[in-house]
CSV table of C-alpha atoms and ligand atoms in Angstrom, one decimal:
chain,number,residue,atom,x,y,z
A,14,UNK,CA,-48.9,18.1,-17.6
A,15,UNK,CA,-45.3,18.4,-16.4
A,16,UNK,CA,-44.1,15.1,-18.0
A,17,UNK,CA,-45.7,16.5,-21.8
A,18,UNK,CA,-43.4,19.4,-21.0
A,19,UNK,CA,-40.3,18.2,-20.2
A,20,UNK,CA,-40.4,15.5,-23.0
A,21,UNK,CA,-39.9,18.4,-25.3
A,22,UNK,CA,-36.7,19.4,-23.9
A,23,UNK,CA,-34.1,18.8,-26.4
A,24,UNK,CA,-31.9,15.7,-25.6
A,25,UNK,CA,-28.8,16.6,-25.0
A,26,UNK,CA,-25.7,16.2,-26.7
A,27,UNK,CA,-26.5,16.8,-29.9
A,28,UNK,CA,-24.4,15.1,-32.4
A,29,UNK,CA,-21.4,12.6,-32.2
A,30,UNK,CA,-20.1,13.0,-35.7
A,31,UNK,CA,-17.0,15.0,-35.4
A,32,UNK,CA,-16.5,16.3,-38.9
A,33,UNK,CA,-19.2,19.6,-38.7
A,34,UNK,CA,-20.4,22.0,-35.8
A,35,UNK,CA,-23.8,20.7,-35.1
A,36,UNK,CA,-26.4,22.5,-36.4
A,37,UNK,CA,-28.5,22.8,-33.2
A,38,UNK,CA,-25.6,25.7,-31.9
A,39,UNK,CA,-26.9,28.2,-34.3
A,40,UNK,CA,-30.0,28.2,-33.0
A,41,UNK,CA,-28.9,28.6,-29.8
A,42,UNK,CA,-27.6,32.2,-30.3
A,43,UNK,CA,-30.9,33.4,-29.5
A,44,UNK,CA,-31.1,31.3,-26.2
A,45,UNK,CA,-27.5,31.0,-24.8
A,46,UNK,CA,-28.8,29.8,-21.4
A,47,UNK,CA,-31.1,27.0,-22.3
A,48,UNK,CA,-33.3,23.6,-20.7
A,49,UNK,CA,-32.5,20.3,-21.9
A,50,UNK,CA,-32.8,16.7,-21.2
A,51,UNK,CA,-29.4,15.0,-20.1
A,52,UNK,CA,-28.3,11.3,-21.1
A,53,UNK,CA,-29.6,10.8,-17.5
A,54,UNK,CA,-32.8,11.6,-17.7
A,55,UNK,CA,-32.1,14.9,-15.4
A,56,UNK,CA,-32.9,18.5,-16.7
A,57,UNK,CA,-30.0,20.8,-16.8
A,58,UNK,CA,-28.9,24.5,-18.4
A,59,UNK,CA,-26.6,24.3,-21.4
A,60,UNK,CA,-24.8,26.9,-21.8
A,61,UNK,CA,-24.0,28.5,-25.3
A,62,UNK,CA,-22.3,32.2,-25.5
A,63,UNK,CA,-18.6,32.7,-24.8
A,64,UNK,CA,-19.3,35.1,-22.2
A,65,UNK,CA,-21.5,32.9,-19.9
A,66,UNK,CA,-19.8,30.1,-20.8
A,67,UNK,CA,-17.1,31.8,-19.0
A,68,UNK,CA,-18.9,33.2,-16.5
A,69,UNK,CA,-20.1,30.0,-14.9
A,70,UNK,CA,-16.2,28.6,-15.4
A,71,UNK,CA,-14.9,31.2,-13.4
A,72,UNK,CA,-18.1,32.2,-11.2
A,73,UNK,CA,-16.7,29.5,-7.5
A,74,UNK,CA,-21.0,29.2,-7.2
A,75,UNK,CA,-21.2,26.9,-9.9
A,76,UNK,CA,-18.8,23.7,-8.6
A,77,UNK,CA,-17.7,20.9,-10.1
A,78,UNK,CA,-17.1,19.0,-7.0
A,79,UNK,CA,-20.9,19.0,-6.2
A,80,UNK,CA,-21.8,17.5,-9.5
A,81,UNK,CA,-20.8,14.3,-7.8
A,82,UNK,CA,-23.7,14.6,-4.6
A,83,UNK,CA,-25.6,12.0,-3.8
A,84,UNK,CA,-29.2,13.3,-5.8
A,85,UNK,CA,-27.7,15.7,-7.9
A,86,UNK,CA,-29.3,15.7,-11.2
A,87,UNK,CA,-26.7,14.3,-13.2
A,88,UNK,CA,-25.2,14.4,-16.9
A,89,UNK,CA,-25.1,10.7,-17.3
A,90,UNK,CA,-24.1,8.1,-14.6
A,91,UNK,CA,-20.6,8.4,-12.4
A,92,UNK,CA,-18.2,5.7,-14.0
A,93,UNK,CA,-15.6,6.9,-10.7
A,94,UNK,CA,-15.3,6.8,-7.0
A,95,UNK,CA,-17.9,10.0,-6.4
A,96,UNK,CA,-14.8,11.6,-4.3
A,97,UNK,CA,-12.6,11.2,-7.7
A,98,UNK,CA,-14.6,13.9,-9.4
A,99,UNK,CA,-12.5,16.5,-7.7
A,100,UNK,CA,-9.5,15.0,-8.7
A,101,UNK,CA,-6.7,18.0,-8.8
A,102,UNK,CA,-8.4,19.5,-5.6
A,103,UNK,CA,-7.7,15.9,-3.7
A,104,UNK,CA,-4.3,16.6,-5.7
A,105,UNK,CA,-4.0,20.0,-4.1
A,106,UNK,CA,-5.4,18.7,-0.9
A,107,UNK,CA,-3.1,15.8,-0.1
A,108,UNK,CA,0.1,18.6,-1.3
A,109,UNK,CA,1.2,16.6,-4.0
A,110,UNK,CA,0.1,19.5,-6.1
A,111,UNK,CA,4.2,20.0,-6.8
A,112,UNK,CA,5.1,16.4,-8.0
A,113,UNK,CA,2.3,16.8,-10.3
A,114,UNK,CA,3.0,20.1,-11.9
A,115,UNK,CA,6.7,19.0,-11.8
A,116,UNK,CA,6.0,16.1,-14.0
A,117,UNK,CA,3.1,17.4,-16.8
A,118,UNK,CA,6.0,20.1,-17.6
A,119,UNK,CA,7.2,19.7,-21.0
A,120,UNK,CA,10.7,21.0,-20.7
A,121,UNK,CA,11.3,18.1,-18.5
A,122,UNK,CA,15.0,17.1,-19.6
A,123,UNK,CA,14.9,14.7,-22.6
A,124,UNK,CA,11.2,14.7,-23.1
A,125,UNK,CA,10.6,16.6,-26.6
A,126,UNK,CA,13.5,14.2,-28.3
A,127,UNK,CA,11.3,11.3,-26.7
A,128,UNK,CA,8.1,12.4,-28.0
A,129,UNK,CA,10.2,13.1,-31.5
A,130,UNK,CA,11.5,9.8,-31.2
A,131,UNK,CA,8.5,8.3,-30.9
A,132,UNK,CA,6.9,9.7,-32.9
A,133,UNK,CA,9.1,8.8,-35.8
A,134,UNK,CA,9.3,5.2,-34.9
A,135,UNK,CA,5.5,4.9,-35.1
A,136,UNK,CA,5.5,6.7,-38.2
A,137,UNK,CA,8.4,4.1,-39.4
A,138,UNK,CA,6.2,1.3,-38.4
A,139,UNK,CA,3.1,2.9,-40.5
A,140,UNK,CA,5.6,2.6,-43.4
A,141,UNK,CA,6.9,-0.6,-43.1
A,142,UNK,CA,3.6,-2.1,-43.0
A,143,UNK,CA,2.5,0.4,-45.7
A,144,UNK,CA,-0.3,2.2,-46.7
A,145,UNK,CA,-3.2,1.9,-45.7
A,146,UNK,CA,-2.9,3.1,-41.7
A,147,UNK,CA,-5.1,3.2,-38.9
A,148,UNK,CA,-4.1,6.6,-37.4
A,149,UNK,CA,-5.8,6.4,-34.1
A,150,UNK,CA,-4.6,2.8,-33.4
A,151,UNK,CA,-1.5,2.7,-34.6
A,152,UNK,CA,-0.6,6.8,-34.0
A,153,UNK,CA,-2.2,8.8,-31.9
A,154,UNK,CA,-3.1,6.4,-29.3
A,155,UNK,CA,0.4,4.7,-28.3
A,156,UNK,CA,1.7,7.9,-28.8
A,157,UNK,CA,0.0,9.4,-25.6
A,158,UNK,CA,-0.6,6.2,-23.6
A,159,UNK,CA,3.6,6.3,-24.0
A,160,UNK,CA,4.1,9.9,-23.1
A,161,UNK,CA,1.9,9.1,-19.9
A,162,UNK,CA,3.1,5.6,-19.4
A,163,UNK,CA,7.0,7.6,-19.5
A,164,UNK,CA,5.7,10.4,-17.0
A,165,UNK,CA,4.4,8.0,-14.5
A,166,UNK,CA,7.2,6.0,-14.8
A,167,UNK,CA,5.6,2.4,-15.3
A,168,UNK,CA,6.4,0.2,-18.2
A,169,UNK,CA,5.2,1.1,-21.7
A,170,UNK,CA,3.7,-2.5,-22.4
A,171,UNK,CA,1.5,-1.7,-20.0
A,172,UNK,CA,-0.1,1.6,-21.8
A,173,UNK,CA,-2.4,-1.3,-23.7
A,174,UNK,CA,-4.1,-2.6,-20.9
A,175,UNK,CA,-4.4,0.9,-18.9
A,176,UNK,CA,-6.0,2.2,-22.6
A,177,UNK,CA,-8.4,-0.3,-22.8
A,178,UNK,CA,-10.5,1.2,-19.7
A,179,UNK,CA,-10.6,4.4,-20.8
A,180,UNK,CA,-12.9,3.2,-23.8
A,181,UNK,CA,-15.4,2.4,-20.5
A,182,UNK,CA,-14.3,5.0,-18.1
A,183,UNK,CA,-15.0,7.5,-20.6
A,184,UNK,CA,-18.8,6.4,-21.4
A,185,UNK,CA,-22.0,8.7,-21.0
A,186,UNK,CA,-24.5,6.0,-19.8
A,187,UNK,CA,-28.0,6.5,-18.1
A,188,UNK,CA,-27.0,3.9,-15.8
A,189,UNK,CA,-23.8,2.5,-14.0
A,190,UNK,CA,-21.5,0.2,-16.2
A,191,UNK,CA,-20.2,-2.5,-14.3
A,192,UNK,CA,-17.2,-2.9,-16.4
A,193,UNK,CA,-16.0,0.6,-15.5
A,194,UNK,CA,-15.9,-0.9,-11.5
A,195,UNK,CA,-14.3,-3.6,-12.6
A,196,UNK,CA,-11.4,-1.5,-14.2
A,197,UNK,CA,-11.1,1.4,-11.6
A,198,UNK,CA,-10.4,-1.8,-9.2
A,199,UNK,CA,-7.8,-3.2,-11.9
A,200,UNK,CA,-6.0,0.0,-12.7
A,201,UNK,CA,-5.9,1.0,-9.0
A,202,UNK,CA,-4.7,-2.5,-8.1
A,203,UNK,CA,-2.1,-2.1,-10.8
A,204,UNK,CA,-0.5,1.4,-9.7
A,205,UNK,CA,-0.8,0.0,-6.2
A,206,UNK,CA,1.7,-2.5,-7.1
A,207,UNK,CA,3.8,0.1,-8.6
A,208,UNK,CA,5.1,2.0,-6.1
A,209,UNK,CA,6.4,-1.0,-4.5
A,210,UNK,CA,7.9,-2.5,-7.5
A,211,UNK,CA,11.8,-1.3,-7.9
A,212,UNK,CA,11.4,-0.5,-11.3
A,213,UNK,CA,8.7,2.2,-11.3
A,214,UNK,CA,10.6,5.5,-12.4
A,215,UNK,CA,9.0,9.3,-13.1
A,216,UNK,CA,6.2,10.1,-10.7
A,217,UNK,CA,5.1,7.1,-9.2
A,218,UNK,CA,8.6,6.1,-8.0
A,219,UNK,CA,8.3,10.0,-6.2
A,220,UNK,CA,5.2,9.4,-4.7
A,221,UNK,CA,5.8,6.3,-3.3
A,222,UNK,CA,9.2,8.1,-1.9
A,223,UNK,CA,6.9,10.5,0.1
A,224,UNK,CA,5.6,7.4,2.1
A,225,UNK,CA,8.8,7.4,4.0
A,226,UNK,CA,8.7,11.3,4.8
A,227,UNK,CA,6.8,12.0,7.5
A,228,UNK,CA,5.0,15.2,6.7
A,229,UNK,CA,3.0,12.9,4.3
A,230,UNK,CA,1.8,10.4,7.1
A,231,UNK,CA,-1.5,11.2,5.6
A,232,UNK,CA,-1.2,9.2,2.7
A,233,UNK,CA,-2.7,5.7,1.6
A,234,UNK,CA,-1.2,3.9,-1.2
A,235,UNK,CA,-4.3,4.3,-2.5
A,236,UNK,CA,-4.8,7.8,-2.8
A,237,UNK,CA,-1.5,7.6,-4.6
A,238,UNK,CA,-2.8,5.2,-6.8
A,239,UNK,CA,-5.3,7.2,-7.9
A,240,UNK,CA,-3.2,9.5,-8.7
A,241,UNK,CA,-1.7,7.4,-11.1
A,242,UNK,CA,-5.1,6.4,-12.3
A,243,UNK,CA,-6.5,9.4,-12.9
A,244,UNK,CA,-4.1,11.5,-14.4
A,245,UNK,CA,-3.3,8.4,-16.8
A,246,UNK,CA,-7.0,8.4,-17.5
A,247,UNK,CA,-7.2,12.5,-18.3
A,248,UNK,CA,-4.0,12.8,-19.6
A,249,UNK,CA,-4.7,10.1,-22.5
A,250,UNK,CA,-7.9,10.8,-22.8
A,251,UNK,CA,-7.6,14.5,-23.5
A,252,UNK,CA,-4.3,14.4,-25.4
A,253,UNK,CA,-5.1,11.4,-27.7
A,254,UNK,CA,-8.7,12.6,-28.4
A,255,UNK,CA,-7.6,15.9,-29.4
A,256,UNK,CA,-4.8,14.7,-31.8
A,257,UNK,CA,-6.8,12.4,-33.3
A,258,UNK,CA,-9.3,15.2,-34.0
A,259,UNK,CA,-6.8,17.6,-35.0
A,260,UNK,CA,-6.0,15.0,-37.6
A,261,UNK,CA,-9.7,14.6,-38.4
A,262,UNK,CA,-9.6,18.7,-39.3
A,263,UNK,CA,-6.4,17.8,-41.7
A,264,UNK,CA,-7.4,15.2,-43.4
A,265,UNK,CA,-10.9,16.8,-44.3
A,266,UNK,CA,-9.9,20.6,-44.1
A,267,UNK,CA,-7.5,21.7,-46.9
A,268,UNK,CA,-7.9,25.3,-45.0
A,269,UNK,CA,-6.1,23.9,-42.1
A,270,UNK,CA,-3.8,21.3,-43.9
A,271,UNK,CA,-3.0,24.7,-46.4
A,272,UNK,CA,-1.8,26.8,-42.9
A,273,UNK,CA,-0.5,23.9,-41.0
A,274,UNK,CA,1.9,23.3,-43.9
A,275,UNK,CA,2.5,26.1,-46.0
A,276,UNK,CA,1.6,29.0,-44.0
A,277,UNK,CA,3.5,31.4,-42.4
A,278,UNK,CA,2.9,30.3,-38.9
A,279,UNK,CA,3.8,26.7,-39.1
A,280,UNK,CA,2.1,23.5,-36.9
A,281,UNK,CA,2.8,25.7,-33.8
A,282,UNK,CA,1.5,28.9,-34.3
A,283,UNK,CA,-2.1,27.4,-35.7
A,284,UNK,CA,-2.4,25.3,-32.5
A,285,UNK,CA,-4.6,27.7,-30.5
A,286,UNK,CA,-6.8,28.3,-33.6
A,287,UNK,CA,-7.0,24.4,-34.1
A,288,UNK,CA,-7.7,24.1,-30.5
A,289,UNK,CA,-10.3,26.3,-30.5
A,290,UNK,CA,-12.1,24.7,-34.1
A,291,UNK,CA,-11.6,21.3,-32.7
A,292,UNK,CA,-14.8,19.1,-31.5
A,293,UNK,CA,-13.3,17.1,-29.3
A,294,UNK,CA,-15.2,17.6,-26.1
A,295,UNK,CA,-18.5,15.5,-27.0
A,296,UNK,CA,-20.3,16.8,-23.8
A,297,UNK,CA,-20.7,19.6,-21.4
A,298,UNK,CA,-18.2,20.5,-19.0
A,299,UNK,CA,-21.0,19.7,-15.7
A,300,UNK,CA,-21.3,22.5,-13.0
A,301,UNK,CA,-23.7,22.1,-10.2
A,302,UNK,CA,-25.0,25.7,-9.2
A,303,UNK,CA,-24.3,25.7,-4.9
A,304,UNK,CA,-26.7,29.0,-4.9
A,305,UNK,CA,-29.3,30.9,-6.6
A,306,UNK,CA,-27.5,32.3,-9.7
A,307,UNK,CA,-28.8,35.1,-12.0
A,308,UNK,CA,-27.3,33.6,-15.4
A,309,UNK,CA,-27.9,36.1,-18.2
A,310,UNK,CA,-31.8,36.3,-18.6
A,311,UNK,CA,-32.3,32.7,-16.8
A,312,UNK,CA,-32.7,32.4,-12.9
A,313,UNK,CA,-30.4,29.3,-12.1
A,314,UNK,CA,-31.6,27.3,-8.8
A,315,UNK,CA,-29.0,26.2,-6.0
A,316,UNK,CA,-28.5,22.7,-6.8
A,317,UNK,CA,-29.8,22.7,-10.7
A,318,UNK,CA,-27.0,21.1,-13.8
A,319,UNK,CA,-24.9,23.8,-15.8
A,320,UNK,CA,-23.4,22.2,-18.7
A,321,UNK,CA,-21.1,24.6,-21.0
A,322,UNK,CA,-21.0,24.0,-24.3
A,323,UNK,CA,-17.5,24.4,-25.5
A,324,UNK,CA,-17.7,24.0,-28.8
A,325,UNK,CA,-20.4,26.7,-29.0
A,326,UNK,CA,-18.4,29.0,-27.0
A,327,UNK,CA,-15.5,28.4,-29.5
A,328,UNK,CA,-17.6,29.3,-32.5
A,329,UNK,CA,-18.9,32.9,-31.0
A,330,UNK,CA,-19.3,34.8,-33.7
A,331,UNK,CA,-19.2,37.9,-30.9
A,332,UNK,CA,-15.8,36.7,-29.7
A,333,UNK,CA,-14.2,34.9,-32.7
A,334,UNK,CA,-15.7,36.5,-36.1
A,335,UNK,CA,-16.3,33.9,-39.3
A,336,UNK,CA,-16.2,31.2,-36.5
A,337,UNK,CA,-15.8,28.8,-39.2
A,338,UNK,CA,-12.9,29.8,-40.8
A,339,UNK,CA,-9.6,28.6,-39.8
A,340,UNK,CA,-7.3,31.5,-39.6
A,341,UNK,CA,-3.9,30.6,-37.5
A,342,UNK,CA,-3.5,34.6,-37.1
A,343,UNK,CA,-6.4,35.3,-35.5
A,344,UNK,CA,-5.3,37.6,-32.8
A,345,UNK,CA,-7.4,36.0,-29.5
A,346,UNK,CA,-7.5,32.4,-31.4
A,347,UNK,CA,-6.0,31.6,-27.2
A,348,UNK,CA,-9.3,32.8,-25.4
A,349,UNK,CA,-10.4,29.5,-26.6
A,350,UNK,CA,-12.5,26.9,-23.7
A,351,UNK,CA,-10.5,24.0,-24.7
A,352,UNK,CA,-8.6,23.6,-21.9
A,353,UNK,CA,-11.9,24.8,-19.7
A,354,UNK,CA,-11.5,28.1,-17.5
A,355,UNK,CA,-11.5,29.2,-13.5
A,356,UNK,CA,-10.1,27.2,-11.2
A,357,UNK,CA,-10.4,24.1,-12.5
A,358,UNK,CA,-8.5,25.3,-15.8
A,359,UNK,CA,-6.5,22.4,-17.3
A,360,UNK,CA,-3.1,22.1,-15.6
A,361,UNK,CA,-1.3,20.5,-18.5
A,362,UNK,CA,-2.0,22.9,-21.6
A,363,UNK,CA,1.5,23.5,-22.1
A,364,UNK,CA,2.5,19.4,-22.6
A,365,UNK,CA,-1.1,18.9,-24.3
A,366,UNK,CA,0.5,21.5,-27.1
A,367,UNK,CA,3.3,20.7,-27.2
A,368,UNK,CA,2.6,16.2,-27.3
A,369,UNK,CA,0.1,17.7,-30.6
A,370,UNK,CA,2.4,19.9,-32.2
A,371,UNK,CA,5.7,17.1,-32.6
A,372,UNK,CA,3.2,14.5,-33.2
A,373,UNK,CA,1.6,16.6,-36.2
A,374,UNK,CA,4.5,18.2,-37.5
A,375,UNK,CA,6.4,14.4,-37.4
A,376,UNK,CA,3.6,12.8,-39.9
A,377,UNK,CA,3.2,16.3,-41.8
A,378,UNK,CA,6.7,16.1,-42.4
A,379,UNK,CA,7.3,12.5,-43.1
A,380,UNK,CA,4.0,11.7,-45.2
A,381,UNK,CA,3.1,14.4,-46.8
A,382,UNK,CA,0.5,12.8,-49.7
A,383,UNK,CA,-1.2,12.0,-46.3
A,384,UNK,CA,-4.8,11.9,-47.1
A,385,UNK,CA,-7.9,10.0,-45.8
A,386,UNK,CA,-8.2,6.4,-47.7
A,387,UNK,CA,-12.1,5.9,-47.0
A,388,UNK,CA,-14.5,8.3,-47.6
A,389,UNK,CA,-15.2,10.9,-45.2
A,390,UNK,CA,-19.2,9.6,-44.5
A,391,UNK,CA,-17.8,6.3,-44.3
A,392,UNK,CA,-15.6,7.4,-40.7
A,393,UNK,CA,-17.4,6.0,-37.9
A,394,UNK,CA,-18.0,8.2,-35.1
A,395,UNK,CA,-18.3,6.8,-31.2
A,396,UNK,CA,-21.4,7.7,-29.8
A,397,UNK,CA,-22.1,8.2,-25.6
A,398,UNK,CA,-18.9,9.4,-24.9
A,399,UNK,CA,-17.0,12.2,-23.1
A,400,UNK,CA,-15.4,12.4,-26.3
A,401,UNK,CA,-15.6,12.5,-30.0
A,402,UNK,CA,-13.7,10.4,-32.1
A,403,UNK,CA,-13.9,8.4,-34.7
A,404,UNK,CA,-13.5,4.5,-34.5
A,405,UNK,CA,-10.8,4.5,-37.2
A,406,UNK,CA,-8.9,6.8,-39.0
A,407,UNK,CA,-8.1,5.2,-42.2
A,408,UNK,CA,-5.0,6.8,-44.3
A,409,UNK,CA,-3.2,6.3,-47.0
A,410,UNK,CA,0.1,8.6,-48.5
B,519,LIG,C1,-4.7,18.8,-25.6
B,519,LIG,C2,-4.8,18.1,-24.4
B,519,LIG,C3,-5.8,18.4,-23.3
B,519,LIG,C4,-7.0,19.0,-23.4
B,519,LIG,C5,-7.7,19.5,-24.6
B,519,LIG,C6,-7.5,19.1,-22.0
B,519,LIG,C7,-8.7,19.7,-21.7
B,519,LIG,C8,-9.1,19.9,-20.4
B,519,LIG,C9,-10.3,20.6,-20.0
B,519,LIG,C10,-11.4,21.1,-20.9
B,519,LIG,C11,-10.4,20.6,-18.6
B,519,LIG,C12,-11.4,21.3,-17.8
B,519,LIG,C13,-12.5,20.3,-17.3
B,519,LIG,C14,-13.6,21.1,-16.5
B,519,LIG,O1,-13.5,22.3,-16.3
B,519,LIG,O2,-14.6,20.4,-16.1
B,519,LIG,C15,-9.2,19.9,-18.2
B,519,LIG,C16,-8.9,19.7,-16.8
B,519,LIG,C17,-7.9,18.8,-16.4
B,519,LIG,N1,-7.0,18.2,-17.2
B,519,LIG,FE1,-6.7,18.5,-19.1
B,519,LIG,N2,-6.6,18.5,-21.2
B,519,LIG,C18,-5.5,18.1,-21.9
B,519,LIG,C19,-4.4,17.5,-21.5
B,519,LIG,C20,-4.2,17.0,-20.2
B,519,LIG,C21,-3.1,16.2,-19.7
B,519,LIG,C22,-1.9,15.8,-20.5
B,519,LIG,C23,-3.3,16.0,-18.4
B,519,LIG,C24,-2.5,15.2,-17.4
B,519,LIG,C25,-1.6,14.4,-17.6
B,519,LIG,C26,-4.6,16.7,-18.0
B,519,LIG,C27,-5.1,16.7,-16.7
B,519,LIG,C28,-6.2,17.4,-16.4
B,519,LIG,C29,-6.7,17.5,-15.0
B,519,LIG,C30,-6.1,16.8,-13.8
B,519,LIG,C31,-7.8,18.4,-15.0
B,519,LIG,C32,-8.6,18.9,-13.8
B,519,LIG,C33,-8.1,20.2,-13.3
B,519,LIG,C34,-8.9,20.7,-12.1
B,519,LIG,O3,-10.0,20.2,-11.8
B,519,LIG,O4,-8.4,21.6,-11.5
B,519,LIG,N3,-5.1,17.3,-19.1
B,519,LIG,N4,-8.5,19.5,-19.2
C-alpha cells in the first residue's frame, strides 16, 4: 500500500527548459509546503511561498551541512567529498574566512578594467570569426573560468581543463558518477601543485604563504586545495550559468532587452529584477530538518529533505506582484533568493553582479542587432543538472 502511494508523488524537478516558469509552480500556491519524489528516489518537502522559503533559509534547524549524513535521504547522489558540502563553514573553520572575502571583492585594484577587457576581446574574437556565435562557449564561459582562473591566481589556459569537470561535478544522478571522483582527485592534485609552483599569484599564492605562519599549523595542502577547488567550482558555476541565462531572458524577452537598453535604469539597475526572473537554479537549495519543525500547515520530521524552490519563491505573487513581468523599478526586485538566504547566503553577490553587468553591457553595447540565430524551441536545454542552461546559445548580429 505504501509503495502505490508514494509512486504518486510528483518527481521532482520539474522542467529543464529554461525559457518559461514551469507550469507545476502555479499549482503549488495552494500547497507551498509539499511531498515529492527526489532524483534519488528519497521523499522530501519542496518548498514554494517566499515566506517559507525564507523561513527554512534562515530557521539554523534546517542545515545544510547534514544533507551530507551518511542515510540522509538525499536530492540526488553526492558528486564531493561528504565533508565538502559545508564548504564556506570549513572556510570559516580553518580562518581563512579573510583571504576569501578579500579576494571575491570586486573593487579589487584593476579588476573591473580586466573583466572590461576581457570582455571586449572575446567579443572581438566573436567578430572576427563572424556571425554566427556560440554565446556560452565562446562568451560566457571563458569569461568566468578567467575571472576565477585571475582570482586564484593560476594560469588562464588552465580554466579549460578545470571547466570541463564542472559539466560532471554539477550532475543530479540517482547514483555516484565515477567520472566526478576521478576529477575531484584531478583538480585537487592540480591546485596541490599550485601552491608550490612560483608562479601561482592571487589567492593561492596567499594561502600557500600561510603554511609558513605558524598560527595556521592546522593546515594540509589539501584543505587549501580544496579551497581552490571549490570556490573555482561555485564561483563558475554560479556566475557563468547565470549570465548565460540572463542572456537567454535577452535574446527571447524584448521586455528585458527594451529596459536593459533603452530604459531609464540601464544593465545595472535591472540586475536584481533579472536576478530574481532568472531560472538558473535547476534544483532545490537541500536542507536537512535537525528537529521537529512546524512548517506552515506541514509537520516537518527531524532528519526529513527540505528543498526550496527558488524560482517559485521569486515569482510570489504575494511578495513580487505580476511575477511575470519584468519591471527594473520594482521597489523590493533585491528580496530576491538568488543568492539563497541565512547563514549560508552567497558570499560573492557583489562580484557575481558586477562579472554580469560588464559582461552584458560589453555585448549590449558592441552588438546591438544581437538576436538569437536558431529558433527558440530549437535551444537545447541540459537536463540532471544543478543548473539550467542551454547546450548552445546560437547568435547572430
Ligand atoms: C551571479 C552569481 C552567483 C549566484 C547566482 C550565486 C548563488 C548562490 C546561492 C543560491 C547560494 C546559496 C546556496 C544554498 O543556500 O544552499 C550560494 C552560496 C555560495 N556561493 Fe554563490 N552565487 C554566485 C556567485 C558566486 C561566486 C562568484 C562565488 C565564489 C567565487 C560563490 C561562492 C559561493 C559559496 C562559497 C557559497 C556557500 C556559502 C555558504 O555556505 O555559506 N558564488 N551562491
Amino acid at each position: 500500500m505504501t509503495v502505490v502511494m508514494t509512486n504518486e508523488l510528483p518527481a521532482f524537478p520539474f522542467d529543464w527548459d529554461g525559457t518559461r516558469l514551469p507550469a507545476e509552480v502555479e499549482a503549488l500556491r495552494a500547497e507551498p509546503v509539499r511531498r515529492v519524489r527526489t532524483i534519488a528516489g528519497a521523499e522530501a518537502w519542496l518548498v514554494s511561498s517566499y515566506e517559507l522559503c525564507r523561513e527554512v533559509l534562515e530557521n539554523p534547524r534546517f542545515s545544510l551541512k547534514d544533507t551530507s549524513a551518511p542515510g540522509a535521504p538525499r536530492q540526488y547522489a553526492l558528486t564531493i567529498p561528504p565533508h565538502v558540502v559545508n564548504n564556506m563553514g570549513n572556510i570559516t573553520g580553518a580562518g581563512l574566512r579573510k583571504a576569501v572575502m578579500k579576494a571575491i571583492n570586486p573593487k579589487a585594484p584593476g579588476l573591473e578594467e580586466w573583466l572590461r577587457a576581457r570582455a571586449g576581446a572575446l567579443v572581438d574574437a566573436l567578430v572576427a570569426e563572424g556571425a554566427p556565435g556560440e554565446l556560452r562557449g565562446a562568451y560566457a564561459d571563458p569569461y568566468s573560468a578567467g575571472l576565477h582562473c585571475r582570482m586564484l591566481g593560476i594560469p588562464e589556459e588552465d580554466g579549460p581543463r578545470l571547466l570541463r569537470s564542472l559539466d560532471v561535478a554539477f550532475m543530479n544522478a540517482p547514483h555516484e558518477i565515477e567520472a566526478a571522483g576521478l576529477h575531484w582527485d584531478r583538480d585537487i592534485a592540480y591546485m596541490t601543485e599550485r601552491l608550490d609552483d612560483p608562479a601561482t599569484g592571487g589567492l593561492m599564492a596567499e594561502l600557500a604563504a600561510l603554511r609558513e605562519d605558524p598560527d595556521y599549523a592546522h593546515l594540509t595542502d589539501e584543505m587549501l586545495a580544496t579551497v581552490g577547488v571549490t570556490l573555482f567550482g561555485a564561483g563558475v558555476i554560479s556566475t557563468a550559468g547565470f549570465l548565460t541565462m540572463a542572456l537567454v531572458s535577452v535574446l527571447t524577452r524584448p521586455d528585458v532587452r527594451e529596459a536593459l537598453t533603452t530604459g531609464a535604469h540601464g544593465v545595472a539597475g535591472a540586475m536584481d529584477e533579472l536576478l530574481r526572473v532568472n531560472l538558473s537554479i535547476g534544483d532545490g537549495l537541500p536542507r536537512l530538518a535537525t528537529e521537529d519543525v512546524r512548517l506552515g500547515e506541514v509537520e516537518v520530521r527531524a532528519g526529513e529533505l527540505v528543498l526550496v524552490l527558488v524560482e517559485a519563491a521569486n515569482h510570489d505573487p504575494e511578495r513580487f506582484p505580476d511575477p511575470l513581468v519584468f519591471r527594473p523599478d520594482r521597489e523590493n526586485a533585491a528580496e530576491h533568493l538568488s543568492f539563497g538566504g541565512g547563514r549560508h547566503y552567497c558570499p560573492a553577490t557583489a562580484l557575481g553582479k558586477r562579472h554580469a553587468e560588464i559582461a552584458l553591457e560589453t555585448l549590449l553595447d558592441r552588438l546591438p542587432g544581437l538576436r538569437l540565430a536558431v529558433p527558440v524551441e530549437q535551444l537545447v536545454w541540459r537536463t540532471n543538472f544543478m543548473k539550467r542552461l542551454p547546450e548552445r546559445l546560437p547568435v547572430a548580429w
